[in-house]
Amino acid sequence: MVVGAQHTVPHVEPSWPGFVDMPPVFATAMMIGFVEQTCITALRPYLSDKQRTVGTHVDVSHVAATPEGMTVTADITLTDIDGRTLQFDVTCHDESGLICSGTHRRAIVDIDAFINRVVGKKGQPRTSA
């Protein structure tokens, strides 16, 4: 992907004032989203029409800044399958080198059952931890 202004830290969320005056570099939040998108796209051909994957864990280090206009590539390797849980090793590079490395887990879900559970959460009393 080519990093656009919309992918930079000041544009992550305009209502979060802490981000507005930060350097205009590829945001960690956007990088994680790009890793997730890469996994989603790679898995889609292997899922039924009723299945999707949802992210359950991200453990990455963002080790170098990428300015707007540079190209970022995500490389993912499926390293483990445990039932419906999928584990990936992930790295991202820009034209200058490594910018991210770590792991990402996703769970295979039935989309209808998942949506029903989420909708069912509305109106439920909040529980304390």
Coordinates of C-alpha atoms in Angstrom, one line a residue:
M1 CA 0.0 0.0 0.0
V2 CA 1.1 3.6 -0.5
V3 CA 0.9 5.6 2.7
G4 CA -1.5 8.5 2.1
A5 CA -2.2 11.5 4.4
Q6 CA -5.3 9.5 5.8
H7 CA -2.9 6.8 7.1
T8 CA -0.7 9.2 9.1
V9 CA -0.9 9.9 12.8
P10 CA -2.6 13.3 12.7
H11 CA -5.5 11.8 10.7
V12 CA -6.1 8.7 12.9
E13 CA -9.1 10.3 14.6
P14 CA -9.7 14.0 14.6
S15 CA -11.6 13.9 17.9
W16 CA -8.4 12.6 19.7
P17 CA -6.5 15.9 20.3
G18 CA -3.3 14.1 21.2
F19 CA -2.8 12.9 17.7
V20 CA -3.4 16.2 15.8
D21 CA 0.0 17.7 16.3
M22 CA 2.0 14.5 15.9
P23 CA 4.4 13.9 13.1
P24 CA 2.8 13.0 9.7
V25 CA 4.1 9.4 9.5
F26 CA 2.4 6.0 9.0
A27 CA 0.3 5.5 12.2
T28 CA 0.8 2.3 14.2
A29 CA -3.0 1.9 14.2
M30 CA -3.1 2.0 10.4
M31 CA -0.2 -0.4 10.2
I32 CA -2.1 -2.9 12.4
G33 CA -5.2 -2.4 10.2
F34 CA -3.1 -3.1 7.1
V35 CA -1.7 -6.3 8.7
E36 CA -5.3 -7.4 9.6
Q37 CA -6.5 -6.6 6.0
T38 CA -3.6 -8.7 4.6
C39 CA -4.6 -11.7 6.7
I40 CA -8.3 -11.3 5.9
T41 CA -7.6 -11.2 2.2
A42 CA -5.3 -14.2 2.4
L43 CA -7.8 -16.3 4.3
R44 CA -11.0 -15.4 2.4
P45 CA -10.6 -18.2 -0.3
Y46 CA -10.4 -20.8 2.4
L47 CA -13.5 -19.9 4.3
S48 CA -17.2 -20.7 3.6
D49 CA -19.6 -17.9 2.7
K50 CA -20.8 -17.9 6.4
Q51 CA -17.3 -17.6 7.9
R52 CA -15.1 -14.6 8.7
T53 CA -12.0 -14.1 10.8
V54 CA -11.8 -11.6 13.6
G55 CA -8.6 -10.3 15.2
T56 CA -8.0 -11.5 18.8
H57 CA -4.4 -10.5 19.5
V58 CA -1.7 -8.3 18.1
D59 CA 1.9 -8.2 19.4
V60 CA 4.0 -6.1 17.0
S61 CA 6.9 -3.7 17.3
H62 CA 6.7 -0.6 15.1
V63 CA 10.5 -0.1 14.7
A64 CA 10.8 2.7 12.1
A65 CA 8.7 5.6 10.8
T66 CA 7.4 5.8 7.3
P67 CA 6.5 9.1 5.6
E68 CA 3.5 9.7 3.4
G69 CA 4.2 8.6 -0.2
M70 CA 6.3 5.5 0.6
T71 CA 5.1 2.0 -0.2
V72 CA 4.5 -0.5 2.7
T73 CA 4.4 -4.2 2.2
A74 CA 3.0 -6.7 4.7
D75 CA 4.3 -10.2 4.8
I76 CA 2.4 -12.8 6.7
T77 CA 3.1 -16.4 7.5
L78 CA 0.5 -18.8 9.0
T79 CA 2.5 -20.6 11.7
D80 CA -0.2 -22.4 13.8
I81 CA -3.8 -23.6 13.6
D82 CA -5.4 -24.5 16.9
G83 CA -9.1 -25.3 16.2
R84 CA -10.5 -22.0 15.0
T85 CA -7.5 -19.9 16.1
L86 CA -4.9 -19.0 13.5
Q87 CA -1.5 -17.6 14.4
F88 CA 0.6 -15.5 12.0
D89 CA 4.1 -14.2 12.0
V90 CA 4.0 -10.7 10.5
T91 CA 6.5 -8.2 9.2
C92 CA 6.1 -4.9 7.3
H93 CA 8.7 -3.1 5.2
D94 CA 8.9 0.2 3.4
E95 CA 11.5 1.0 0.7
S96 CA 14.1 1.6 3.4
G97 CA 13.6 -1.6 5.3
L98 CA 11.8 -3.3 8.2
I99 CA 9.2 -1.2 10.0
C100 CA 7.3 -3.8 11.9
S101 CA 7.6 -7.4 13.2
G102 CA 5.5 -9.5 15.5
T103 CA 2.6 -11.9 15.7
H104 CA -1.1 -11.7 15.1
R105 CA -3.9 -14.1 16.0
R106 CA -7.3 -14.4 14.4
A107 CA -10.4 -16.6 15.1
I108 CA -12.7 -18.1 12.6
V109 CA -16.3 -17.2 13.4
D110 CA -19.7 -17.9 11.9
I111 CA -20.7 -14.4 10.9
D112 CA -24.4 -14.8 11.7
A113 CA -23.8 -16.2 15.2
F114 CA -21.1 -13.5 15.8
I115 CA -23.4 -10.7 14.8
N116 CA -26.2 -12.1 16.9
R117 CA -23.9 -12.2 20.0
V118 CA -22.8 -8.6 19.4
V119 CA -26.4 -7.3 18.9
G120 CA -27.4 -9.3 22.0
K121 CA -24.8 -7.3 24.1
K122 CA -26.9 -4.1 23.6
G123 CA -29.1 -3.6 26.6
Q124 CA -27.3 -6.1 28.8
P125 CA -26.3 -4.8 32.2
R126 CA -22.6 -3.9 32.4
T127 CA -20.5 -6.2 34.5
S128 CA -17.6 -5.1 36.5
A129 CA -14.2 -6.9 36.5

